[in-house]
mmCIF file of C-alpha atoms in Angstrom:
data_model
loop_
_atom_site.group_PDB
_atom_site.id
_atom_site.type_symbol
_atom_site.label_atom_id
_atom_site.label_comp_id
_atom_site.label_asym_id
_atom_site.label_seq_id
_atom_site.Cartn_x
_atom_site.Cartn_y
_atom_site.Cartn_z
ATOM 1 C CA MET A 1 8.539 11.009 -2.379
ATOM 2 C CA SER A 2 9.415 8.130 -4.821
ATOM 3 C CA GLN A 3 7.294 5.038 -5.053
ATOM 4 C CA GLY A 4 9.869 3.190 -3.325
ATOM 5 C CA SER A 5 10.048 5.328 -0.417
ATOM 6 C CA ASN A 6 6.118 5.300 -0.151
ATOM 7 C CA PHE A 7 5.896 1.748 0.264
ATOM 8 C CA VAL A 8 6.739 0.688 3.950
ATOM 9 C CA ASP A 9 6.397 -2.840 4.729
ATOM 10 C CA TYR A 10 8.255 -3.303 7.883
ATOM 11 C CA VAL A 11 7.886 -0.950 11.302
ATOM 12 C CA LYS A 12 9.409 -1.363 14.668
ATOM 13 C CA ILE A 13 7.487 0.320 17.154
ATOM 14 C CA CYS A 14 7.522 0.690 21.189
ATOM 15 C CA CYS A 15 4.289 0.161 22.259
ATOM 16 C CA ARG A 16 3.315 1.605 25.998
ATOM 17 C CA SER A 17 -0.056 0.608 27.397
ATOM 18 C CA GLY A 18 -2.005 2.823 30.044
ATOM 19 C CA HIS A 19 -1.732 2.007 33.861
ATOM 20 C CA GLY A 20 -4.822 0.840 35.202
ATOM 21 C CA GLY A 21 -6.326 3.434 37.769
ATOM 22 C CA ALA A 22 -6.317 2.737 41.580
ATOM 23 C CA GLY A 23 -9.692 2.107 43.376
ATOM 24 C CA SER A 24 -10.907 4.220 45.767
ATOM 25 C CA ALA A 25 -11.175 3.863 49.849
ATOM 26 C CA HIS A 26 -13.800 6.246 50.283
ATOM 27 C CA LEU A 27 -16.188 5.874 52.995
ATOM 28 C CA HIS A 28 -20.206 7.007 52.534
ATOM 29 C CA ARG A 29 -20.653 10.249 53.944
ATOM 30 C CA ASP A 30 -23.559 13.106 53.859
ATOM 31 C CA LYS A 31 -25.599 14.942 56.314
ATOM 32 C CA HIS A 32 -27.886 12.003 56.974
ATOM 33 C CA THR A 33 -24.764 9.516 57.719
ATOM 34 C CA ALA A 34 -21.933 10.034 59.591
ATOM 35 C CA THR A 35 -20.558 6.830 59.900
ATOM 36 C CA GLY A 36 -21.308 5.224 56.457
ATOM 37 C CA GLY A 37 -19.351 1.976 54.899
ATOM 38 C CA PRO A 38 -17.179 1.712 52.578
ATOM 39 C CA ASP A 39 -18.256 2.667 48.997
ATOM 40 C CA GLY A 40 -15.052 3.266 47.037
ATOM 41 C CA GLY A 41 -15.218 2.538 43.125
ATOM 42 C CA ASP A 42 -12.935 0.531 40.690
ATOM 43 C CA GLY A 43 -10.244 2.251 39.024
ATOM 44 C CA GLY A 44 -10.605 2.875 35.410
ATOM 45 C CA ARG A 45 -8.942 0.086 32.555
ATOM 46 C CA GLY A 46 -5.381 1.644 31.306
ATOM 47 C CA GLY A 47 -5.769 1.751 27.716
ATOM 48 C CA HIS A 48 -4.621 -0.723 25.072
ATOM 49 C CA VAL A 49 -2.397 -0.790 21.651
ATOM 50 C CA ILE A 50 -4.711 -2.044 19.148
ATOM 51 C CA VAL A 51 -4.041 -3.316 15.685
ATOM 52 C CA LYS A 52 -7.175 -3.043 13.297
ATOM 53 C CA GLY A 53 -7.114 -4.088 9.664
ATOM 54 C CA ASN A 54 -7.855 -1.281 6.961
ATOM 55 C CA ALA A 55 -8.413 -3.025 3.326
ATOM 56 C CA GLN A 56 -7.961 0.742 1.950
ATOM 57 C CA LEU A 57 -4.314 0.650 2.873
ATOM 58 C CA TRP A 58 -1.348 -1.046 1.258
ATOM 59 C CA THR A 59 1.580 0.476 2.959
ATOM 60 C CA MET A 60 2.606 1.132 6.490
ATOM 61 C CA LEU A 61 4.133 4.517 5.628
ATOM 62 C CA HIS A 62 2.137 6.137 8.225
ATOM 63 C CA LEU A 63 3.591 4.484 10.843
ATOM 64 C CA LYS A 64 7.327 4.615 9.613
ATOM 65 C CA PHE A 65 8.003 7.550 11.760
ATOM 66 C CA ARG A 66 5.865 6.584 14.671
ATOM 67 C CA LYS A 67 8.381 5.082 16.938
ATOM 68 C CA HIS A 68 6.459 5.323 20.285
ATOM 69 C CA VAL A 69 2.741 4.850 20.972
ATOM 70 C CA ILE A 70 1.398 5.741 24.209
ATOM 71 C CA ALA A 71 -1.997 4.735 25.161
ATOM 72 C CA GLU A 72 -3.726 6.712 28.086
ATOM 73 C CA SER A 73 -4.003 5.502 31.683
ATOM 74 C CA GLY A 74 -7.153 4.674 33.547
ATOM 75 C CA GLY A 75 -8.869 7.231 35.969
ATOM 76 C CA SER A 76 -8.966 6.499 39.823
ATOM 77 C CA GLY A 77 -12.320 5.210 41.441
ATOM 78 C CA GLY A 78 -14.653 7.737 43.225
ATOM 79 C CA SER A 79 -17.314 7.680 45.922
ATOM 80 C CA ALA A 80 -20.516 5.969 45.422
ATOM 81 C CA THR A 81 -18.797 2.815 43.764
ATOM 82 C CA SER A 82 -18.217 5.218 40.551
ATOM 83 C CA THR A 83 -15.412 3.310 38.348
ATOM 84 C CA GLY A 84 -12.729 5.482 36.973
ATOM 85 C CA LYS A 85 -12.917 6.627 33.358
ATOM 86 C CA SER A 86 -11.102 3.722 31.082
ATOM 87 C CA GLY A 87 -7.909 5.073 29.463
ATOM 88 C CA LYS A 88 -8.422 6.159 25.508
ATOM 89 C CA ASP A 89 -7.212 2.973 23.412
ATOM 90 C CA GLU A 90 -4.517 3.706 20.909
ATOM 91 C CA ILE A 91 -5.061 2.345 17.337
ATOM 92 C CA LEU A 92 -2.753 1.327 14.666
ATOM 93 C CA GLU A 93 -4.301 0.665 11.001
ATOM 94 C CA VAL A 94 -2.645 -1.566 9.121
ATOM 95 C CA PRO A 95 -2.944 -2.852 5.733
ATOM 96 C CA LEU A 96 -4.463 -6.659 5.254
ATOM 97 C CA GLY A 97 -2.013 -9.415 5.772
ATOM 98 C CA THR A 98 0.503 -7.640 8.621
ATOM 99 C CA ILE A 99 1.807 -9.807 10.973
ATOM 100 C CA ALA A 100 2.817 -8.530 14.423
ATOM 101 C CA LYS A 101 5.615 -9.883 16.303
ATOM 102 C CA ASN A 102 7.435 -9.339 19.460
ATOM 103 C CA ALA A 103 10.800 -7.600 18.615
ATOM 104 C CA GLU A 104 13.001 -9.421 21.340
ATOM 105 C CA THR A 105 11.743 -13.043 20.709
ATOM 106 C CA GLY A 106 10.504 -12.924 17.062
ATOM 107 C CA GLU A 107 7.263 -14.488 18.413
ATOM 108 C CA ILE A 108 4.221 -14.247 16.136
ATOM 109 C CA LEU A 109 1.714 -12.677 18.211
ATOM 110 C CA PHE A 110 -1.006 -12.491 15.316
ATOM 111 C CA GLU A 111 -2.033 -11.826 11.754
ATOM 112 C CA ILE A 112 -4.864 -9.267 10.628
ATOM 113 C CA THR A 113 -6.294 -10.648 7.399
ATOM 114 C CA LYS A 114 -9.909 -8.927 7.578
ATOM 115 C CA ASP A 115 -11.060 -5.386 6.994
ATOM 116 C CA GLY A 116 -11.973 -4.014 10.318
ATOM 117 C CA GLU A 117 -10.730 -7.382 12.307
ATOM 118 C CA THR A 118 -8.921 -5.622 15.727
ATOM 119 C CA LYS A 119 -6.365 -7.344 17.899
ATOM 120 C CA ILE A 120 -4.938 -6.042 21.430
ATOM 121 C CA LEU A 121 -1.059 -5.785 20.539
ATOM 122 C CA THR A 122 -0.255 -4.100 24.206
ATOM 123 C CA PRO A 123 -2.915 -4.764 26.879
ATOM 124 C CA GLY A 124 -3.515 -1.912 29.212
ATOM 125 C CA GLY A 125 -3.172 -2.490 32.927
ATOM 126 C CA ARG A 126 -6.418 -3.405 34.958
ATOM 127 C CA GLY A 127 -7.974 -1.338 37.101
ATOM 128 C CA GLY A 128 -7.467 -1.308 40.919
ATOM 129 C CA LEU A 129 -10.355 -2.511 43.232
ATOM 130 C CA GLY A 130 -12.272 0.095 45.440
ATOM 131 C CA ASN A 131 -12.472 -0.792 49.047
ATOM 132 C CA TRP A 132 -16.235 -1.461 49.019
ATOM 133 C CA HIS A 133 -15.027 -5.046 47.227
ATOM 134 C CA PHE A 134 -13.094 -5.749 50.900
ATOM 135 C CA LYS A 135 -16.108 -5.185 53.318
ATOM 136 C CA SER A 136 -16.821 -8.156 55.358
ATOM 137 C CA ALA A 137 -18.457 -9.130 58.363
ATOM 138 C CA THR A 138 -15.122 -8.898 60.406
ATOM 139 C CA GLN A 139 -14.273 -5.772 58.684
ATOM 140 C CA GLN A 140 -16.976 -3.611 58.044
ATOM 141 C CA THR A 141 -15.183 -0.747 57.132
ATOM 142 C CA PRO A 142 -11.980 -1.147 55.057
ATOM 143 C CA ARG A 143 -9.811 2.022 54.643
ATOM 144 C CA PHE A 144 -7.555 0.389 51.732
ATOM 145 C CA ALA A 145 -8.324 -0.066 48.186
ATOM 146 C CA GLN A 146 -5.966 -1.655 45.349
ATOM 147 C CA PRO A 147 -3.663 0.375 43.219
ATOM 148 C CA GLY A 148 -3.811 -0.051 39.250
ATOM 149 C CA GLU A 149 -2.254 -2.517 37.580
ATOM 150 C CA ASP A 150 0.761 -1.107 35.594
ATOM 151 C CA GLY A 151 0.616 -0.787 31.913
ATOM 152 C CA ARG A 152 3.431 -2.596 29.350
ATOM 153 C CA GLU A 153 6.117 -1.634 27.269
ATOM 154 C CA ASP A 154 7.114 -4.123 24.431
ATOM 155 C CA TRP A 155 8.918 -3.154 21.369
ATOM 156 C CA ASN A 156 7.072 -4.762 18.595
ATOM 157 C CA VAL A 157 7.298 -5.382 14.797
ATOM 158 C CA LEU A 158 4.684 -4.917 12.251
ATOM 159 C CA GLU A 159 5.398 -6.738 8.891
ATOM 160 C CA LEU A 160 3.558 -6.556 5.540
ATOM 161 C CA LYS A 161 3.119 -10.150 3.533
ATOM 162 C CA VAL A 162 1.184 -9.043 0.671
ATOM 163 C CA LEU A 163 -2.092 -11.213 0.316
ATOM 164 C CA ALA A 164 -2.944 -12.004 -3.528
ATOM 165 C CA ASP A 165 -4.170 -14.814 -5.594
ATOM 166 C CA VAL A 166 -1.086 -15.011 -7.940
ATOM 167 C CA GLY A 167 2.299 -14.206 -7.198
ATOM 168 C CA LEU A 168 4.852 -13.670 -10.225
ATOM 169 C CA VAL A 169 8.032 -15.394 -9.174
ATOM 170 C CA GLY A 170 11.208 -14.561 -11.583
ATOM 171 C CA PHE A 171 14.736 -12.965 -12.349
ATOM 172 C CA PRO A 172 14.810 -9.430 -12.859
ATOM 173 C CA ASN A 173 13.636 -8.470 -16.423
ATOM 174 C CA ALA A 174 11.678 -11.614 -16.770
ATOM 175 C CA GLY A 175 8.477 -9.650 -17.844
ATOM 176 C CA LYS A 176 6.587 -9.460 -14.737
ATOM 177 C CA SER A 177 5.843 -5.615 -14.439
ATOM 178 C CA THR A 178 5.059 -5.950 -18.356
ATOM 179 C CA LEU A 179 2.114 -8.544 -18.027
ATOM 180 C CA LEU A 180 0.939 -7.086 -15.115
ATOM 181 C CA SER A 181 0.653 -3.672 -16.985
ATOM 182 C CA VAL A 182 -1.126 -5.647 -19.943
ATOM 183 C CA VAL A 183 -3.643 -7.902 -17.832
ATOM 184 C CA SER A 184 -4.877 -5.231 -15.138
ATOM 185 C CA ALA A 185 -4.483 -1.574 -14.841
ATOM 186 C CA ALA A 186 -1.832 -1.148 -12.549
ATOM 187 C CA LYS A 187 1.088 0.833 -13.897
ATOM 188 C CA PRO A 188 4.397 -0.422 -12.354
ATOM 189 C CA GLU A 189 7.769 0.838 -13.623
ATOM 190 C CA ILE A 190 9.056 -0.763 -16.789
ATOM 191 C CA ALA A 191 12.638 -0.762 -18.124
ATOM 192 C CA ASP A 192 15.476 -2.763 -19.061
ATOM 193 C CA TYR A 193 17.904 -3.103 -16.238
ATOM 194 C CA ALA A 194 17.893 -5.018 -12.850
ATOM 195 C CA PHE A 195 15.517 -4.531 -10.264
ATOM 196 C CA THR A 196 13.497 -1.891 -11.931
ATOM 197 C CA THR A 197 10.497 -2.890 -9.385
ATOM 198 C CA LEU A 198 11.665 -2.266 -6.046
ATOM 199 C CA VAL A 199 8.343 -2.591 -4.472
ATOM 200 C CA PRO A 200 5.622 -5.378 -4.824
ATOM 201 C CA ASN A 201 2.739 -4.070 -7.192
ATOM 202 C CA LEU A 202 -0.791 -5.527 -7.301
ATOM 203 C CA GLY A 203 -3.450 -5.519 -10.048
ATOM 204 C CA ILE A 204 -6.741 -6.827 -10.390
ATOM 205 C CA VAL A 205 -7.048 -9.097 -13.355
ATOM 206 C CA ALA A 206 -10.247 -9.417 -15.380
ATOM 207 C CA TYR A 207 -11.557 -12.848 -15.996
ATOM 208 C CA ARG A 208 -14.580 -14.307 -17.520
ATOM 209 C CA ASP A 209 -18.143 -13.503 -16.475
ATOM 210 C CA GLN A 210 -17.019 -10.577 -14.305
ATOM 211 C CA LYS A 211 -14.800 -12.773 -12.252
ATOM 212 C CA SER A 212 -11.130 -11.341 -11.245
ATOM 213 C CA PHE A 213 -8.171 -12.195 -9.367
ATOM 214 C CA VAL A 214 -5.383 -10.372 -7.676
ATOM 215 C CA MET A 215 -1.946 -10.559 -9.231
ATOM 216 C CA ALA A 216 1.350 -9.360 -7.256
ATOM 217 C CA ASP A 217 4.537 -8.661 -8.815
ATOM 218 C CA ILE A 218 7.220 -9.458 -6.615
ATOM 219 C CA PRO A 219 10.779 -7.763 -6.915
ATOM 220 C CA GLY A 220 13.005 -9.813 -9.108
ATOM 221 C CA ILE A 221 14.856 -12.629 -7.429
ATOM 222 C CA ILE A 222 18.410 -13.434 -8.192
ATOM 223 C CA GLU A 223 20.294 -16.573 -7.370
ATOM 224 C CA GLY A 224 21.301 -16.479 -3.891
ATOM 225 C CA ALA A 225 18.487 -14.187 -2.764
ATOM 226 C CA SER A 226 17.793 -16.723 0.351
ATOM 227 C CA GLU A 227 21.049 -16.021 1.426
ATOM 228 C CA GLY A 228 20.690 -11.887 1.371
ATOM 229 C CA LYS A 229 22.231 -11.573 -2.259
ATOM 230 C CA GLY A 230 20.742 -8.802 -4.225
ATOM 231 C CA LEU A 231 17.356 -7.548 -2.743
ATOM 232 C CA GLY A 232 17.597 -10.453 -0.430
ATOM 233 C CA ILE A 233 14.890 -12.007 1.640
ATOM 234 C CA ARG A 234 13.113 -8.473 1.895
ATOM 235 C CA PHE A 235 10.722 -9.745 -0.563
ATOM 236 C CA LEU A 236 10.459 -13.077 -0.589
ATOM 237 C CA ARG A 237 8.175 -13.159 2.297
ATOM 238 C CA HIS A 238 5.419 -11.756 0.372
ATOM 239 C CA ILE A 239 5.375 -14.959 -1.866
ATOM 240 C CA GLU A 240 4.414 -16.784 1.351
ATOM 241 C CA ARG A 241 0.582 -15.352 1.060
ATOM 242 C CA ASN A 242 0.176 -16.101 -2.469
ATOM 243 C CA SER A 243 -2.410 -18.717 -3.383
ATOM 244 C CA VAL A 244 -0.523 -19.721 -6.601
ATOM 245 C CA LEU A 245 2.986 -19.188 -7.920
ATOM 246 C CA LEU A 246 3.419 -18.041 -11.543
ATOM 247 C CA PHE A 247 7.264 -18.679 -12.601
ATOM 248 C CA MET A 248 8.082 -16.622 -15.383
ATOM 249 C CA ILE A 249 11.006 -17.205 -17.441
ATOM 250 C CA PRO A 250 12.199 -15.126 -20.687
ATOM 251 C CA ALA A 251 12.438 -17.057 -23.893
ATOM 252 C CA ASP A 252 16.134 -15.274 -24.301
ATOM 253 C CA THR A 253 17.272 -16.402 -21.007
ATOM 254 C CA ASN A 254 20.876 -17.784 -21.346
ATOM 255 C CA ARG A 255 20.029 -20.996 -19.372
ATOM 256 C CA THR A 256 17.850 -23.850 -20.464
ATOM 257 C CA LEU A 257 14.015 -23.188 -18.792
ATOM 258 C CA THR A 258 14.614 -26.087 -16.741
ATOM 259 C CA GLU A 259 18.052 -24.845 -15.537
ATOM 260 C CA GLU A 260 16.359 -21.484 -14.690
ATOM 261 C CA TYR A 261 12.823 -22.716 -13.453
ATOM 262 C CA GLU A 262 14.914 -25.039 -10.728
ATOM 263 C CA ILE A 263 17.038 -22.135 -9.738
ATOM 264 C CA LEU A 264 13.983 -19.922 -8.911
ATOM 265 C CA LEU A 265 12.411 -22.997 -7.010
ATOM 266 C CA ASN A 266 15.740 -23.392 -5.058
ATOM 267 C CA GLU A 267 15.675 -20.066 -3.719
ATOM 268 C CA LEU A 268 12.029 -20.374 -2.486
ATOM 269 C CA GLU A 269 12.968 -23.778 -0.971
ATOM 270 C CA GLN A 270 15.871 -22.358 0.964
ATOM 271 C CA TYR A 271 13.641 -19.535 2.113
ATOM 272 C CA ASN A 272 10.739 -21.517 3.147
ATOM 273 C CA PRO A 273 9.906 -25.060 2.254
ATOM 274 C CA GLU A 274 6.102 -24.492 2.704
ATOM 275 C CA LEU A 275 6.172 -22.744 -0.598
ATOM 276 C CA MET A 276 7.112 -25.950 -2.289
ATOM 277 C CA GLN A 277 3.233 -26.969 -1.569
ATOM 278 C CA LYS A 278 1.523 -23.901 -3.284
ATOM 279 C CA PRO A 279 0.369 -24.559 -6.781
ATOM 280 C CA ARG A 280 2.531 -23.620 -9.456
ATOM 281 C CA VAL A 281 2.213 -22.269 -13.296
ATOM 282 C CA LEU A 282 5.069 -21.848 -15.659
ATOM 283 C CA ALA A 283 4.967 -18.977 -18.653
ATOM 284 C CA VAL A 284 7.775 -18.675 -20.856
ATOM 285 C CA THR A 285 7.667 -14.948 -22.051
ATOM 286 C CA LYS A 286 8.927 -12.753 -24.867
ATOM 287 C CA ALA A 287 7.758 -15.908 -27.116
ATOM 288 C CA ASP A 288 7.424 -12.904 -29.902
ATOM 289 C CA LEU A 289 10.971 -13.633 -30.366
ATOM 290 C CA LEU A 290 10.528 -16.990 -31.439
ATOM 291 C CA ASP A 291 9.286 -18.598 -34.701
ATOM 292 C CA ASP A 292 7.116 -21.711 -34.593
ATOM 293 C CA GLU A 293 10.322 -24.447 -34.877
ATOM 294 C CA LEU A 294 12.558 -22.656 -32.259
ATOM 295 C CA GLN A 295 9.187 -22.548 -29.878
ATOM 296 C CA GLN A 296 8.865 -26.351 -30.621
ATOM 297 C CA GLU A 297 12.385 -27.333 -29.838
ATOM 298 C CA MET A 298 11.956 -25.226 -26.561
ATOM 299 C CA LYS A 299 8.961 -26.857 -25.727
ATOM 300 C CA ALA A 300 10.963 -30.122 -25.174
ATOM 301 C CA GLU A 301 13.231 -27.947 -22.218
ATOM 302 C CA LEU A 302 10.101 -27.488 -20.448
ATOM 303 C CA PRO A 303 10.146 -28.874 -16.756
ATOM 304 C CA GLN A 304 7.849 -31.768 -15.982
ATOM 305 C CA HIS A 305 4.745 -31.831 -13.951
ATOM 306 C CA ILE A 306 4.005 -27.996 -14.498
ATOM 307 C CA PRO A 307 1.268 -26.715 -16.321
ATOM 308 C CA ALA A 308 3.316 -24.375 -19.035
ATOM 309 C CA ILE A 309 2.478 -22.020 -21.516
ATOM 310 C CA PHE A 310 4.303 -19.703 -24.056
ATOM 311 C CA ILE A 311 3.202 -15.801 -23.992
ATOM 312 C CA SER A 312 3.698 -12.677 -25.307
ATOM 313 C CA SER A 313 2.676 -9.618 -23.289
ATOM 314 C CA VAL A 314 3.881 -7.263 -26.194
ATOM 315 C CA GLN A 315 1.435 -8.769 -28.481
ATOM 316 C CA GLN A 316 -0.616 -9.984 -26.154
ATOM 317 C CA LYS A 317 -0.395 -13.654 -27.174
ATOM 318 C CA GLY A 318 -1.481 -16.550 -25.194
ATOM 319 C CA LEU A 319 -2.652 -14.144 -22.134
ATOM 320 C CA THR A 320 -6.268 -15.521 -22.055
ATOM 321 C CA GLU A 321 -5.113 -19.066 -21.981
ATOM 322 C CA LEU A 322 -2.625 -17.980 -19.222
ATOM 323 C CA LYS A 323 -5.787 -16.498 -17.327
ATOM 324 C CA ASP A 324 -7.420 -20.058 -17.528
ATOM 325 C CA LEU A 325 -4.744 -21.770 -16.181
ATOM 326 C CA LEU A 326 -4.201 -19.423 -13.280
ATOM 327 C CA TRP A 327 -8.040 -19.587 -12.595
ATOM 328 C CA LYS A 328 -7.765 -23.545 -12.635
ATOM 329 C CA ALA A 329 -5.028 -23.500 -10.234
ATOM 330 C CA ILE A 330 -6.712 -20.957 -7.914
ATOM 331 C CA ASN A 331 -9.723 -22.636 -7.618
ATOM 332 C CA ALA A 332 -7.981 -26.140 -7.654
#
């Protein structure tokens, strides 16, 4: 399978939890007791559908073709107040940063952010009470018990939003994949055509004193992406979980640096205004194409109120200073 088909960040699943087991209406009988009282046990709980975080996963490919998840029903109660067996839970392991939603209403149910964290997506039905619960002074031998509660059937959406310290924001061919390949061990596909990157790529960037941070290469944005053009908003949601946004503009852009920065900023604002609250850093890439005089002229075009730096991933110039800026922004 290709890299693109291996990355799955959205699945829609029908989840059916187990029915609760019926309570027992048993009356105690043995060779010494002919007319004993009620001793029917409770029914077992129906199985839950549970979502569990797994830090080793980065995609939901294993869930792509699993459209129906059915948990086991609980067992019926028995004699001697014995409780029925609980139904087996169905556990769906997901990458960290996964959000669960109700597919019909769009309501966000919960988010998984920690390794081993578990949340119940669809709860199983409760087991019915056995007849021993209903014994009283006026009704000493109840011959009835509760049926088990029905399980639920819901259509749910699991949606991954990549968790990273730094998210790379820029138009196609801005040099995002090249930067990630130079400063980390990630090996994204690199070529000179639009939308080379079709999936987010993550890399761990080594910093001073054995420190590190996670960088995410988000597929290229184009003007109108927030309205569905190009790759649309398919990958814009991954930017929501990044701590710092690194805007990347190539030195050979046909626009001014400020114009290109404002277009990128507008696309993010149209998608989610809350992104405007995130710390931002600007890197002008492909600085190896500039001489000192031209670089000084372009510095006058830089947008105000944002830390900016000229870098060259090919010649590895300015990368240490860029890491310093990013580390400062992450820990601000």
